[in-house]
Every structure is written in structure tokens, then in C-alpha cells.
Tab-separated table of C-alpha atoms and ligand atoms in Angstrom:
chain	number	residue	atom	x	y	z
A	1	UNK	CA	-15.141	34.537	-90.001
A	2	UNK	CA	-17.960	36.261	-92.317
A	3	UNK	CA	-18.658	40.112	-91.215
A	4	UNK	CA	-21.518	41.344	-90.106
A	5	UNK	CA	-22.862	37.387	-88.953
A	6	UNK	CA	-25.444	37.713	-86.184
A	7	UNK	CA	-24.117	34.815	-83.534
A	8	UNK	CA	-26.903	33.555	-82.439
A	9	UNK	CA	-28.165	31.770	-78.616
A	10	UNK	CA	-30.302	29.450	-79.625
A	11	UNK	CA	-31.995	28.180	-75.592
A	12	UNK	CA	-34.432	25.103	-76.461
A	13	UNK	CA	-32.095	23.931	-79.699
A	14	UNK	CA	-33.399	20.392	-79.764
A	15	UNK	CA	-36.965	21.286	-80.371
A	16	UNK	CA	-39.201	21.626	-82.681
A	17	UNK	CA	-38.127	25.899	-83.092
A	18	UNK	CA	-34.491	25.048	-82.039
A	19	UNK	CA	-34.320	22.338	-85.168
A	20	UNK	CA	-35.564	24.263	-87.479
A	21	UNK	CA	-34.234	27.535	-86.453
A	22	UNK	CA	-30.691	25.577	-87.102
A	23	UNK	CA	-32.285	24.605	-90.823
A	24	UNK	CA	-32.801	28.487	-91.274
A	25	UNK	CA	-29.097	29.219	-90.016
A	26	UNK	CA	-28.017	26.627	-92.288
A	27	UNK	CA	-29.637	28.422	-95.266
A	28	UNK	CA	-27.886	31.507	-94.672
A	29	UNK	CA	-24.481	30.683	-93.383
A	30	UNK	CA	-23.166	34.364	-94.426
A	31	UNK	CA	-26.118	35.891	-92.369
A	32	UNK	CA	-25.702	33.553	-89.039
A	33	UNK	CA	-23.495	31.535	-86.480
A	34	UNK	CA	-24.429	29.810	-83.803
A	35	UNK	CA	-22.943	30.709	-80.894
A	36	UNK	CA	-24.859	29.033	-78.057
A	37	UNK	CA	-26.786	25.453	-77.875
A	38	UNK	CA	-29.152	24.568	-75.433
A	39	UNK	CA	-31.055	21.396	-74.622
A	40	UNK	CA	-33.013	20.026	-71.009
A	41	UNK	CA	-32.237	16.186	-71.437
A	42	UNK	CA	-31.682	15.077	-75.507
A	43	UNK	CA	-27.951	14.581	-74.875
A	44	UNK	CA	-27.432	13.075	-78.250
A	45	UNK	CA	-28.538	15.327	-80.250
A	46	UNK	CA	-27.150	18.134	-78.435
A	47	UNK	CA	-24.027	16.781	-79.275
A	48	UNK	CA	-24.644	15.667	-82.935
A	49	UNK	CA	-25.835	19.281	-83.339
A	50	UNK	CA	-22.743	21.006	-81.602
A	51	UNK	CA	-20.375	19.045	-83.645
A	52	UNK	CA	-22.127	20.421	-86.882
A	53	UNK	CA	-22.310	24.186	-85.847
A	54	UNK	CA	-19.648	24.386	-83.530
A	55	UNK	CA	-20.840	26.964	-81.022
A	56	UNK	CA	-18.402	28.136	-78.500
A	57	UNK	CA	-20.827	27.317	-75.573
A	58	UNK	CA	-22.964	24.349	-75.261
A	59	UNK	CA	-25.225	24.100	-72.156
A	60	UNK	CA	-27.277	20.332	-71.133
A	61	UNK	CA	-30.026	21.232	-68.404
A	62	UNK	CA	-29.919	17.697	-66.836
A	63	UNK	CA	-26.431	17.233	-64.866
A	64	UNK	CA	-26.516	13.871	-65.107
A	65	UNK	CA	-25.987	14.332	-68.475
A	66	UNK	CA	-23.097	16.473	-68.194
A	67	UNK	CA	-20.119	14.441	-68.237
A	68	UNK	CA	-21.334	12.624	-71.500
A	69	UNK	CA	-21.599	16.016	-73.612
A	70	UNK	CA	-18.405	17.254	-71.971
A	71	UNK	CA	-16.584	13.835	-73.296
A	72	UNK	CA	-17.893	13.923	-76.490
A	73	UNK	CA	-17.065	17.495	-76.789
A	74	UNK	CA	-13.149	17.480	-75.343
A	75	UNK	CA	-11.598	17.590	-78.159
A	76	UNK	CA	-12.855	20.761	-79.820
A	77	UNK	CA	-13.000	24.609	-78.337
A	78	UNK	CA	-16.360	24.888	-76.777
A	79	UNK	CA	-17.743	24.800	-72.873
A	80	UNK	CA	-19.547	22.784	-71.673
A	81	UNK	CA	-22.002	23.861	-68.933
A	82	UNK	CA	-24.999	22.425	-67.121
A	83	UNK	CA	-28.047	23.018	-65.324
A	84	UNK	CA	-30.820	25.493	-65.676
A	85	UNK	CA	-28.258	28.730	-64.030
A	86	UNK	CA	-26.016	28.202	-66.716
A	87	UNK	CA	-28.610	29.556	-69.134
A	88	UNK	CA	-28.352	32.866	-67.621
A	89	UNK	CA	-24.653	33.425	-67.790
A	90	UNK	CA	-24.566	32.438	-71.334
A	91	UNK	CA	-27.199	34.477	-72.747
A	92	UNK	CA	-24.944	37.194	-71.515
A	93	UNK	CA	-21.813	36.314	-73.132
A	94	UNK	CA	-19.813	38.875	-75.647
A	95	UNK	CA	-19.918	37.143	-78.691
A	96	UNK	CA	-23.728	36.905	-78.236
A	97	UNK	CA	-25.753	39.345	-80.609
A	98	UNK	CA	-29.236	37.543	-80.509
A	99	UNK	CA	-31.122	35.275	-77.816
A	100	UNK	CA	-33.504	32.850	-79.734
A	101	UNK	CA	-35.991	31.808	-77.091
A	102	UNK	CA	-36.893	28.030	-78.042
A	103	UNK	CA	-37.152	26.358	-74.769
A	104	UNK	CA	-40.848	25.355	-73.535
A	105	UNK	CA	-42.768	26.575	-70.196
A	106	UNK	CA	-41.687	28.745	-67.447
A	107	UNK	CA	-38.466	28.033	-67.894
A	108	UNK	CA	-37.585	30.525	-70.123
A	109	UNK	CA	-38.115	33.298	-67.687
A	110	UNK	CA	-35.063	34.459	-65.680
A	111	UNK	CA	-32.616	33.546	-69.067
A	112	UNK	CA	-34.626	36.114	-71.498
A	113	UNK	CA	-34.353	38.875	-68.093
A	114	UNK	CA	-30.428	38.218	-67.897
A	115	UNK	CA	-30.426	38.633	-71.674
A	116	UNK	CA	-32.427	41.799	-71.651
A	117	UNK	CA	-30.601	42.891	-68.552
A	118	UNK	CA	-27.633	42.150	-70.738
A	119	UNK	CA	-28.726	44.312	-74.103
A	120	UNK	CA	-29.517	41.110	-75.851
A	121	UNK	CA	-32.588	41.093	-78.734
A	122	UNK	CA	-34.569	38.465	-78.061
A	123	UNK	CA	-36.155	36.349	-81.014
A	124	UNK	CA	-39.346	35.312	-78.859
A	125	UNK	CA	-40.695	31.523	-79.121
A	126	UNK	CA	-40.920	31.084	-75.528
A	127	UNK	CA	-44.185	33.150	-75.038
A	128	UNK	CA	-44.961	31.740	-71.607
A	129	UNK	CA	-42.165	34.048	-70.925
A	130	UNK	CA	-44.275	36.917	-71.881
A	131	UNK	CA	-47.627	35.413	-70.479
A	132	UNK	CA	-45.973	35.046	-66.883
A	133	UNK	CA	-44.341	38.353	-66.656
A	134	UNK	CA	-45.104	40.774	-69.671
A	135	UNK	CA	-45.384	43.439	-67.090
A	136	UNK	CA	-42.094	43.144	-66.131
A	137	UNK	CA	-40.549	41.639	-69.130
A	138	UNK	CA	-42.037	44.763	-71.315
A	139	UNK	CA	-40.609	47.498	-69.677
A	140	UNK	CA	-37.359	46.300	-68.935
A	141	UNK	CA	-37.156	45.745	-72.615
A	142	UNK	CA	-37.539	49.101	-73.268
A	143	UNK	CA	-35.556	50.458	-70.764
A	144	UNK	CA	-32.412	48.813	-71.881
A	145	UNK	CA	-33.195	49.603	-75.852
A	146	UNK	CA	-33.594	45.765	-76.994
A	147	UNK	CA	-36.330	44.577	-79.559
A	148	UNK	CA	-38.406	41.810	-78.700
A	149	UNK	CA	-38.943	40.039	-82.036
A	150	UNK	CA	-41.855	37.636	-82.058
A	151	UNK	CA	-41.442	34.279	-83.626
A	152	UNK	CA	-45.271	32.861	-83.082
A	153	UNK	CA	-46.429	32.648	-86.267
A	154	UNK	CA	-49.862	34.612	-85.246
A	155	UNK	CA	-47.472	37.642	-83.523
A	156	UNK	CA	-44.878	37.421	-86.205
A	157	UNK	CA	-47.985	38.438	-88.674
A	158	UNK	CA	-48.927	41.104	-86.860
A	159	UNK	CA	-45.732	42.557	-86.241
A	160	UNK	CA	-45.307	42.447	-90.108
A	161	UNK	CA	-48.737	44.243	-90.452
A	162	UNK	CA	-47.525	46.236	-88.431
A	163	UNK	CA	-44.555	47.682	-89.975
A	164	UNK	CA	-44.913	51.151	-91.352
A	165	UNK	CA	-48.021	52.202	-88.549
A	166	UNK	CA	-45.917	53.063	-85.707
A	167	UNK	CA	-47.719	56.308	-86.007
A	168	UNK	CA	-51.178	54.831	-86.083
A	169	UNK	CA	-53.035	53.238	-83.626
A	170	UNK	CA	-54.275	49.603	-83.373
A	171	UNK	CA	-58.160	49.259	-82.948
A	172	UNK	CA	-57.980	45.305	-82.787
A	173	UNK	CA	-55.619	42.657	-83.288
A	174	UNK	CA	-57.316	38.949	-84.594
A	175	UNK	CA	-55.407	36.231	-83.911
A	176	UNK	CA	-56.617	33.006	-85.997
A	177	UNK	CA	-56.306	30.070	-84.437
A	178	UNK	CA	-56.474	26.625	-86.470
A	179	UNK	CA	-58.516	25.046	-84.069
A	180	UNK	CA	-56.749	22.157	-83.526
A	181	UNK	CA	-57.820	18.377	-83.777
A	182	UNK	CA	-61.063	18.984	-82.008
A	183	UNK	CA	-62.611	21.829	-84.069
A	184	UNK	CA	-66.477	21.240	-83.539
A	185	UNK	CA	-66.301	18.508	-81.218
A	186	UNK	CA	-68.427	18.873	-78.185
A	187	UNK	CA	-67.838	18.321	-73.991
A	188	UNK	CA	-69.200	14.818	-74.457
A	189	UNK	CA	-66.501	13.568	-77.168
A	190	UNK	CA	-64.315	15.783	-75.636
A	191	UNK	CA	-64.017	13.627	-72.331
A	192	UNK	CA	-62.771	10.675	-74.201
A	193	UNK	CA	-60.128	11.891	-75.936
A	194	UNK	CA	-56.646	10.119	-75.653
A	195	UNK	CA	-53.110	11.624	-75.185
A	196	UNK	CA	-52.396	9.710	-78.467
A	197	UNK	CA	-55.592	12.189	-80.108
A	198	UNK	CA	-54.636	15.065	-78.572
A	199	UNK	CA	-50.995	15.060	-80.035
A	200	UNK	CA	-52.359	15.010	-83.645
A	201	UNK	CA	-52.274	18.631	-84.888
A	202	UNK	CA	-54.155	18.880	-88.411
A	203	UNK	CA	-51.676	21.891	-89.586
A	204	UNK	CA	-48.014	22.205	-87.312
A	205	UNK	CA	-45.699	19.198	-85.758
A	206	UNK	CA	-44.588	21.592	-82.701
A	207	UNK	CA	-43.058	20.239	-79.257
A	208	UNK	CA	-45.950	18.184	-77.008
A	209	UNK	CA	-46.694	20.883	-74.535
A	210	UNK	CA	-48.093	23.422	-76.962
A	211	UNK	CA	-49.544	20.522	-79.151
A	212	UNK	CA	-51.698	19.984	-76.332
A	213	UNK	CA	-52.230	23.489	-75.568
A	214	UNK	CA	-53.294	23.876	-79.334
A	215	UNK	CA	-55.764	21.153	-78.853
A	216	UNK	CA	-57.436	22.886	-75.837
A	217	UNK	CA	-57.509	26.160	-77.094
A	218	UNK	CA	-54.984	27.074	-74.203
A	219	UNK	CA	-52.396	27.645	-76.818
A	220	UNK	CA	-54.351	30.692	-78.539
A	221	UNK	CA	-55.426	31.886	-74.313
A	222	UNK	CA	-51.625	32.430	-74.147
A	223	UNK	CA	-51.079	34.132	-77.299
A	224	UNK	CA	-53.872	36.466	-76.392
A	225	UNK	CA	-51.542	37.333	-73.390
A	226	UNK	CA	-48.604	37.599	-75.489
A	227	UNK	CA	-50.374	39.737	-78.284
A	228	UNK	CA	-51.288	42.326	-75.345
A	229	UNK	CA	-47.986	42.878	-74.467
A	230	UNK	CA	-46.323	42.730	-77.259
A	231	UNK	CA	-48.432	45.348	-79.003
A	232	UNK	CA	-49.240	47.493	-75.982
A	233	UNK	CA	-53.466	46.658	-76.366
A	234	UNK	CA	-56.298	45.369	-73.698
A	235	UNK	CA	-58.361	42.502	-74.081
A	236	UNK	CA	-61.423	44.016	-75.906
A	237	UNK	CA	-58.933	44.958	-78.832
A	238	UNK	CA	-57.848	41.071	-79.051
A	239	UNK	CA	-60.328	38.637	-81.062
A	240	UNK	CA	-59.813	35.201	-81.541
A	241	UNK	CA	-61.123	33.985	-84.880
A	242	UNK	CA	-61.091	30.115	-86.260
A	243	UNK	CA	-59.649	29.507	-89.813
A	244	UNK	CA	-58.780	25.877	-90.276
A	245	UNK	CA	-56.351	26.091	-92.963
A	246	UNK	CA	-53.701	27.965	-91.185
A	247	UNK	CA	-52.782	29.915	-94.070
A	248	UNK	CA	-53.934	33.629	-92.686
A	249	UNK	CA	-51.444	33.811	-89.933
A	250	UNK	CA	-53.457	36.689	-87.930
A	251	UNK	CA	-54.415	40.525	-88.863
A	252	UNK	CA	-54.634	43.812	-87.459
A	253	UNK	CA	-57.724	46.703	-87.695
A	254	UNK	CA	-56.994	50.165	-87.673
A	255	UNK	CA	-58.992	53.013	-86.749
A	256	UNK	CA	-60.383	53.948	-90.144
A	257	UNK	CA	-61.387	50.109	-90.271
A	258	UNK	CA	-59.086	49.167	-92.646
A	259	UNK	CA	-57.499	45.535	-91.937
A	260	UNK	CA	-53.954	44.317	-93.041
A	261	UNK	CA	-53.326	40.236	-92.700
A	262	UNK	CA	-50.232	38.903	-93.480
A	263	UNK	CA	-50.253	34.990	-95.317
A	264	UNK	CA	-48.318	32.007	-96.808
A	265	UNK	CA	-48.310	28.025	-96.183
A	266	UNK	CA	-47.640	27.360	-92.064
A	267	UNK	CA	-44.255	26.725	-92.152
A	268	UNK	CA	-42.690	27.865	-88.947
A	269	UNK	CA	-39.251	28.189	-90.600
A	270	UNK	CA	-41.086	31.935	-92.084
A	271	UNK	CA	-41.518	33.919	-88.478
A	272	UNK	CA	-38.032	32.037	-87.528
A	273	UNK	CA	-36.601	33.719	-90.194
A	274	UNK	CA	-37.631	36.995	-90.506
A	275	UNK	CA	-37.067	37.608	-85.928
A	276	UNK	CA	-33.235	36.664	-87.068
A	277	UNK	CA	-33.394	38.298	-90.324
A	278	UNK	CA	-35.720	41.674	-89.139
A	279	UNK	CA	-35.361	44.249	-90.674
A	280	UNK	CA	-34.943	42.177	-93.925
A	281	UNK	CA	-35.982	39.501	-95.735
A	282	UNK	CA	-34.037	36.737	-97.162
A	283	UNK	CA	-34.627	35.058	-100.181
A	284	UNK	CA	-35.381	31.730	-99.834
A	285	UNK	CA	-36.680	28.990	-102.072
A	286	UNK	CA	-39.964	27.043	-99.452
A	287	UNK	CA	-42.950	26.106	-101.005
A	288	UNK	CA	-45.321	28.920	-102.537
A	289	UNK	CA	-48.611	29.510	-101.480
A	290	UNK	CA	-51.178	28.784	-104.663
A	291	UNK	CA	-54.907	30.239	-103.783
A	292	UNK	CA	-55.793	27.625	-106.449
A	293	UNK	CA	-54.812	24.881	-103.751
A	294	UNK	CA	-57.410	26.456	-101.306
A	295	UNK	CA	-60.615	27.908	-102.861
A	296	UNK	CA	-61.822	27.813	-99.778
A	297	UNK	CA	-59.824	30.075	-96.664
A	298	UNK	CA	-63.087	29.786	-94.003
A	299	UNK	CA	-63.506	32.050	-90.692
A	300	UNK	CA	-65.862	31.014	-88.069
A	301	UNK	CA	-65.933	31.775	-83.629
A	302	UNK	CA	-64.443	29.859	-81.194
A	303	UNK	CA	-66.998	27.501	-79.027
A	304	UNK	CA	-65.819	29.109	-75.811
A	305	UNK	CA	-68.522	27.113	-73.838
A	306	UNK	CA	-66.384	23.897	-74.875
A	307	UNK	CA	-63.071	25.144	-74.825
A	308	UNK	CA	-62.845	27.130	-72.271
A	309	UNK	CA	-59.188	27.662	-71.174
A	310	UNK	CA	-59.425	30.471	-73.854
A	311	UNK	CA	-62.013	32.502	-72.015
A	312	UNK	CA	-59.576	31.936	-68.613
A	313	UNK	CA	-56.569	33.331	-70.629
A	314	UNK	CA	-58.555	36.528	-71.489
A	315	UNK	CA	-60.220	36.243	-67.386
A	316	UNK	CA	-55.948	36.593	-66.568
A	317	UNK	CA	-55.176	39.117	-68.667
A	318	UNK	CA	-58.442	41.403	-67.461
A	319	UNK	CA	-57.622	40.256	-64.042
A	320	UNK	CA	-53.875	41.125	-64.526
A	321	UNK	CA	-51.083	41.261	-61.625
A	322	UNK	CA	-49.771	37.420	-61.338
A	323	UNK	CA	-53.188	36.014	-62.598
A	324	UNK	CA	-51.422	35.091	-65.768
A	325	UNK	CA	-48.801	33.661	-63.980
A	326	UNK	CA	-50.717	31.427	-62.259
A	327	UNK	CA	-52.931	30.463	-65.151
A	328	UNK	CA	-49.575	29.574	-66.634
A	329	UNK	CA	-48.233	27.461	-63.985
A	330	UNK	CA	-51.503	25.377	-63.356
A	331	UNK	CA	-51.318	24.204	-67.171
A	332	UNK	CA	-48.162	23.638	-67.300
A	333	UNK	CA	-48.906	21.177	-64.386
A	334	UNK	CA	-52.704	20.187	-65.840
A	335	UNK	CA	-50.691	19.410	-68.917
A	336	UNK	CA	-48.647	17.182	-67.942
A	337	UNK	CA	-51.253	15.066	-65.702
A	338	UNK	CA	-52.901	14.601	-69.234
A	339	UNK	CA	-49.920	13.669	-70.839
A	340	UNK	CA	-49.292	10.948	-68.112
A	341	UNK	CA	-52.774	9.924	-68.097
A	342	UNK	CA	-53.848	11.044	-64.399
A	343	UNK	CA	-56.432	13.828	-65.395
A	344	UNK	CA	-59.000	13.718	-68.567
A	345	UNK	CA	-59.015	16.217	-71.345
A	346	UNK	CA	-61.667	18.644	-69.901
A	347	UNK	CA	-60.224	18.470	-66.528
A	348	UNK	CA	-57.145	20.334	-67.212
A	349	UNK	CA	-59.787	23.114	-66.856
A	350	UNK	CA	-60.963	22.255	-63.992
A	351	UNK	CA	-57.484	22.037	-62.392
A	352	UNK	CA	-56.742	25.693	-63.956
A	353	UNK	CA	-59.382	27.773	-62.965
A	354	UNK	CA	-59.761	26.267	-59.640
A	355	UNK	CA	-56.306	27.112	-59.179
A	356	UNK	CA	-56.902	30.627	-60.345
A	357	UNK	CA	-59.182	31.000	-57.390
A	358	UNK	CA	-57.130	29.678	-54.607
A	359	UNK	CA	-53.819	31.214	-55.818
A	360	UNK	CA	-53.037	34.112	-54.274
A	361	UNK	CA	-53.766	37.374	-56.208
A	362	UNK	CA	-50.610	40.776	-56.055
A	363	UNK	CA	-51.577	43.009	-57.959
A	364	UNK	CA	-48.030	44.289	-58.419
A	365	UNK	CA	-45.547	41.393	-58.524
A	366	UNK	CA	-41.800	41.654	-58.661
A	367	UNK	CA	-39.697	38.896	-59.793
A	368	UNK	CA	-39.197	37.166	-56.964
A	369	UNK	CA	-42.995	36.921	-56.835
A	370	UNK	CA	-43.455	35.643	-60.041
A	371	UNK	CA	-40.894	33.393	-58.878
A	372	UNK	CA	-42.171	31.972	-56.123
A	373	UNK	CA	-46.135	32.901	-57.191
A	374	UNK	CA	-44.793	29.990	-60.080
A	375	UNK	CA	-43.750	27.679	-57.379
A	376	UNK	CA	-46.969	28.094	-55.380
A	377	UNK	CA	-49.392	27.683	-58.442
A	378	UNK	CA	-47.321	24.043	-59.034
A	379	UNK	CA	-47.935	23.143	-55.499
A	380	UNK	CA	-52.030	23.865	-55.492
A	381	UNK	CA	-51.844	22.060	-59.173
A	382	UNK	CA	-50.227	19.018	-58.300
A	383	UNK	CA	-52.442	18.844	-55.257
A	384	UNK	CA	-55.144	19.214	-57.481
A	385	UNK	CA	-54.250	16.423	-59.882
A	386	UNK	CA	-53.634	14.448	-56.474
A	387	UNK	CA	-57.146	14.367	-55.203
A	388	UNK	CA	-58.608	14.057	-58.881
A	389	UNK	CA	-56.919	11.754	-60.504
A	390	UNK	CA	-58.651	8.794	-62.378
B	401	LIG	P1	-40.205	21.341	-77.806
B	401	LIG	O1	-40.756	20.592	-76.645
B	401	LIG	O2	-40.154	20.698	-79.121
B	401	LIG	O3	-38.727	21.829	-77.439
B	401	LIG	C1	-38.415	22.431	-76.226
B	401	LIG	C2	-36.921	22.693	-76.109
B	401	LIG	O4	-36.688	23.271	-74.812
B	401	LIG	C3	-36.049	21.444	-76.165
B	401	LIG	O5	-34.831	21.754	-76.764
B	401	LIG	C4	-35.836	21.081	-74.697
B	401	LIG	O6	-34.597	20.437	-74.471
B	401	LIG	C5	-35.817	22.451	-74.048
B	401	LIG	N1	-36.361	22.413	-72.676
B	401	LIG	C6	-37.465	21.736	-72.247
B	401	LIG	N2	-37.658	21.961	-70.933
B	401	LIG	C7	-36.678	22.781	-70.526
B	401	LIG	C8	-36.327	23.342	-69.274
B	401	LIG	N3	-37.055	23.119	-68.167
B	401	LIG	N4	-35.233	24.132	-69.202
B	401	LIG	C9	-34.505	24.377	-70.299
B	401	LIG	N5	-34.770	23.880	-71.529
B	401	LIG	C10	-35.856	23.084	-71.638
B	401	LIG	O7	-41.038	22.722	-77.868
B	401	LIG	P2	-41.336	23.628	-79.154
B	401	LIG	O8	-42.555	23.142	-79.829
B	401	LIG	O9	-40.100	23.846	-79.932
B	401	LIG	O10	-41.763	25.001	-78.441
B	401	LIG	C11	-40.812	25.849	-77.836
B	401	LIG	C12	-41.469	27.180	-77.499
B	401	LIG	O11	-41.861	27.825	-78.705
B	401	LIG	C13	-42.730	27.067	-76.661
B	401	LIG	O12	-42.817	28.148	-75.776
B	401	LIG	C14	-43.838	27.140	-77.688
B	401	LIG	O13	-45.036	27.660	-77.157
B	401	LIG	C15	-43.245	28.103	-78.689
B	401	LIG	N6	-43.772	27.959	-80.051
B	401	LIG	C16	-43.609	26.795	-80.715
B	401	LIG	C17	-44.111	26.651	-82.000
B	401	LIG	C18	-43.905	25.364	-82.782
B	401	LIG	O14	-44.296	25.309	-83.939
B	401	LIG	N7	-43.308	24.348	-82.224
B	401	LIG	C19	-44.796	27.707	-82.599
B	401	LIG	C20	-44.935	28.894	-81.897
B	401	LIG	C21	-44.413	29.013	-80.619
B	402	LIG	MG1	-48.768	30.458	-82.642
């Protein structure tokens, strides 16, 4: 065994941040161990991945599945768990020192509040997490000591910008957003679009749920959330600003009007990185960015009229309480009617912010009612998709 390895939890491993979160651990095997793989129902390479890293815990969400990873696992030291439960007692273990939230959706909840509970830093993917329960998640956090490290690209840029200014404050935080596939297209096009359109993103291959959520603008309503808690600012210090090329990764404005950015070529393996890495920086050998590649770096507003699940993110955040967590819930369900072809493109709108209206509103939720506040928001969704679908 190196000294001074991090063992890492890495929840969601079979993903889009889980596999290349392992390509970053692979980089630096002096810096980083696994200790904990996670995956909901790819089986296979759950397995393929555990016999190359050789964590001492492996956990398989489906049950069904559980037998299969536990046989193909017997003959070398490491548990075999399953079900969603099981992701709370592992994030907790000893030999733990860092929880690297990969997993998509809601999900990723009550494991990142065991492993706060439990003194655990948390390397943040999972930022419905944060959109659900950020007032909950937050000060917990800082009641038991442990640093929430952002891996979204736009959050990890600000956090870098943000080194050095404890002592200042923030006036704004801009968040770019790429824009996604649909950049400029208008309601009419918009109602056409196919599941098969949708998935393209011009600039990241990410998991399907935020792919979409990119498309719709949803994805940059939840970092908006995200960004507020993270950094401790309101909605009127959070602007959104389009910049197709993905290469400004987001930027903060202080008081004297000064504005820091942070940049380089979208590669997700960067803000993956640096959370595991913080407070350093390890040399590494990716692609350099070359401003003679991109004369042009371009800035322009969002269409909110057109895209308007970004102007309900920032209605949940003013609105506060379990607004967010409803928002949340009703795309995760909207979501996934698109993705099975029930609802249209500019429905999943619809479904959300009619489902913002007829959830209802606590001002002051505790777990449990985020819990079942979660569970409620599904129900009004699905019934939603029921009566609407094509
Ligand atoms: P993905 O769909 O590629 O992977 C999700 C992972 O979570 C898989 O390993 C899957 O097995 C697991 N999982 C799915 N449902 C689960 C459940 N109910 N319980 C437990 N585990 C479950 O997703 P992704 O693109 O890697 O995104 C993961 C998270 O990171 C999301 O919250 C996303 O918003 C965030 N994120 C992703 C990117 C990106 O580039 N992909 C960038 C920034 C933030
Ligand atoms: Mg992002």
C-alpha cells in the first residue's frame, strides 16, 4: 500500500463521471485507490471494473443482479452488497476518505447525508443532491467540518475563481451554458424534436438524463440551484450566459467589478480531477487549449421564452422550501416520458410547472419531507404524463 492514497467511493461508477473518474485514478495510482464501486443495473461492467481496481466493497442497485456480481466476485476479498440501502452503509465505511457522487437523480440523496453524517468529503457530481435539499445538505456539511467539492464543470470554475477571496464577497456568479443542440431554435421546431435529437450534445457525451436536461436548458436551471448553495448567493447574483464553445467554464464578479473566469478544452476528466486532487493540482498530459483553434469564444442570453425550464429553476430557488424539490422530481419523471416517447419536447414543461403548482409547498422541510415531498411530486408527474400522453 502507497501512503497518503485517498481511497476513494466512487457511487454511480459505470457512468459517464464514474468511467472517467476511474481514467483519472488510473493516472495517478500513487495519489488514489478505489475503495468502493457502485452501479444501478450494468452488472458487467461493474464487474469488469472491480476486477481491475479491486475495491474492498462493491455494491449492484438491482438485486436481481446480485448473485451474478457476487459469483463473479467469490474468489477475491471484496463484498458484495445490493440495493439502494447498501449505499448508505458503505459511504460510511473506515477505509473511506472521499465520497465521489456519480450516480444520476434523486438518488443520490440519503448516501451523500450518511456520508456527511459520517465526516466524509464529498466530490459532488450528483447536483440534484444539492438542488433537492441544499438547505439541509449545506449546513449539515458544515456542521460536521466536511468540504463539498464540486465536480460540474461550471461550479468547479468558480470554486477555482474562487480560491484566494474567502475574504471578499461575491457580487455575481455567471454560469455559461453551451446551449445545447437546440441553441436558436424556436417553440415551433422545438415540438418536433426526437429522443434520437435530443441526445446529441454539440460539446460533452454525459449520461442521458442530463443530456436531455442540457438540451432543455433544465440542466443549467439546476446548476443555478446548485451554484446558490454552494457559494452561499440568491438568485439575482446568478446569471446564465450562452457561449457555444464550452471553453469558458463559468466566472465570478466581485464587488469592485473585477471578473475572474477560469478555462481549458471541456474535458470533464479536469473538475474530476482537481475535487480528488483539491488542494493541488496534478500534472497531467490532456490536450492543451490553443486560442488559435478558436478566434472566436462568443457570449450571447438565453431565449428564456423558449426554454423555459430555466426560468422555473430560478422560480424554485426564489420560491425556496421544497419548491426545488419538486421541480426536481417532476423532471426527473417529465424526462423520462420523453425518453420513452409518451410526452413531446416542450411538454416536459408543461408537466413541471404544473406540478410546481399542485405540489404541496413547506416552507421548512426536514428530510423525511423531502423524502416523501419526492415521492408525491412522482405521483402528480406520472399522473400528468398519464392524461397527456400522445
Ligand atoms: P450516467 O447515467 O452516465 O451514470 C449514472 C450512474 O449512476 C451509473 O453508474 C448508474 O448505474 C448509476 N445509477 C443510475 N440510477 C441509479 C439509482 N437509482 N441508484 C443508484 N445508482 C444509480 O450519468 P452521468 O452523466 O455520469 O451523470 C451523473 C451525475 O453527474 C448526474 O447528477 C449529472 O447531472 C452529473 N454531471 C454529469 C456530467 C457529465 O459530463 N456526465 C457533468 C456534470 C455533472
Ligand atoms: Mg455542468
Amino acid at each position: 500500500m502507497v501512503v497518503n492514497q485517498k481511497h476513494i467511493a466512487i457511487l454511480g461508477s459505470t457512468g459517464s463521471i464514474g468511467t472517467q473518474t476511474l481514467e483519472v485514478i488510473s493516472l495517478h495510482p500513487n495519489q488514489f485507490k478505489v475503495a468502493v464501486l457502485t452501479a444501478q443495473s450494468n452488472a458487467t461492467l461493474l464487474i469488469q471494473q472491480a476486477l481491475e481496481f479491486l475495491p474492498s466493497h462493491v455494491v449492484i442497485g438491482d438485486e436481481s443482479q446480485y448473485s451474478q456480481v457476487k459469483e463473479a466476485l467469490a474468489h477475491l476479498p471484496i463484498e458484495v452488497h445490493a440495493g439502494a440501502k447498501s449505499l448508505e452503509y458503505v459511504v460510511c465505511l473506515d477505509e473511506v476518505d472521499v465520497v465521489l457522487t456519480a450516480l444520476v437523480g434523486y438518488a443520490g440523496l440519503l448516501p451523500t447525508v450518511r456520508a456527511i453524517e459520517a465526516k466524509k468529503p464529498i466530490a459532488l457530481a450528483n447536483k440534484e443532491t444539492l438542488v433537492v435539499a441544499g438547505a439541509l445538505i449545506m449546513p449539515l456539511a458544515a456542521k460536521m467540518g466536511v468540504p463539498i467539492l464540486p465536480v460540474d464543470s461550471e461550479h468547479s470554475a468558480i470554486f477555482q475563481c474562487l480560491m484566494g477571496e474567502s475574504h471578499n464577497p461575491i457580487e455575481k456568479v455567471i454560469l455559461t451554458a453551451s446551449g445545447g443542440p437546440f441553441r436558436s431554435w424556436k417553440r415551433e421546431q422545438l415540438a418536433k424534436v426526437t429522443r434520437e435529437q435530443a441526445l446529441k450534445h454539440p460539446n460533452w457525451t454525459m449520461g442521458a438524463k442530463i443530456t436531455i436536461d442540457s438540451a432543455s436548458l433544465m440542466n443549467k436551471g439546476l446548476e443555478v440551484i446548485e451554484a446558490a448553495w454552494l457559494f452561499q448567493v440568491n438568485a439575482n447574483q446568478i446569471d446564465v450566459v450562452v457561449h457555444p464553445q464550452s471553453i469558458v467554464h463559468s466566472l465570478v464578479q466581485f464587488q469592485d467589478g473585477s471578473i475572474k473566469a477560469q478555462l481549458g478544452l471541456p474535458d470533464m476528466k479536469l473538475p474530476i480531477q482537481f475535487a480528488l486532487a483539491y488542494p493541488n493540482r496534478l500534472e497531467v498530459d490532456f490536450p492543451r487549449f490553443n486560442f488559435a483553434a478558436y478566434p472566436n469564444l462568443t457570449f450571447e442570453e438565453p431565449d428564456l421564452a423558449t426554454f423555459r425550464n430555466l426560468g422555473l429553476a430560478f422560480k424554485a430557488l426564489d420560491k425556496g422550501g421544497n419548491m426545488p424539490c419538486i421541480l426536481n422530481a417532476a423532471n426527473e419523471i417529465a424526462v423520462a416520458a420523453f425518453l420513452e416517447d409518451k410526452i413531446g419536447f416542450l411538454e416536459m414543461s408543461d408537466l413541471i410547472s404544473e406540478t410546481m403548482e399542485r405540489g404541496t409547498f413547506l416552507a421548512n422541510p426536514t428530510l423525511e419531507d423531502y423524502v416523501q415531498s419526492d415521492q408525491l411530486s412522482r405521483e402528480l408527474a406520472t399522473q400528468w404524463v398519464v392524461n397527456n400522453s400522445k
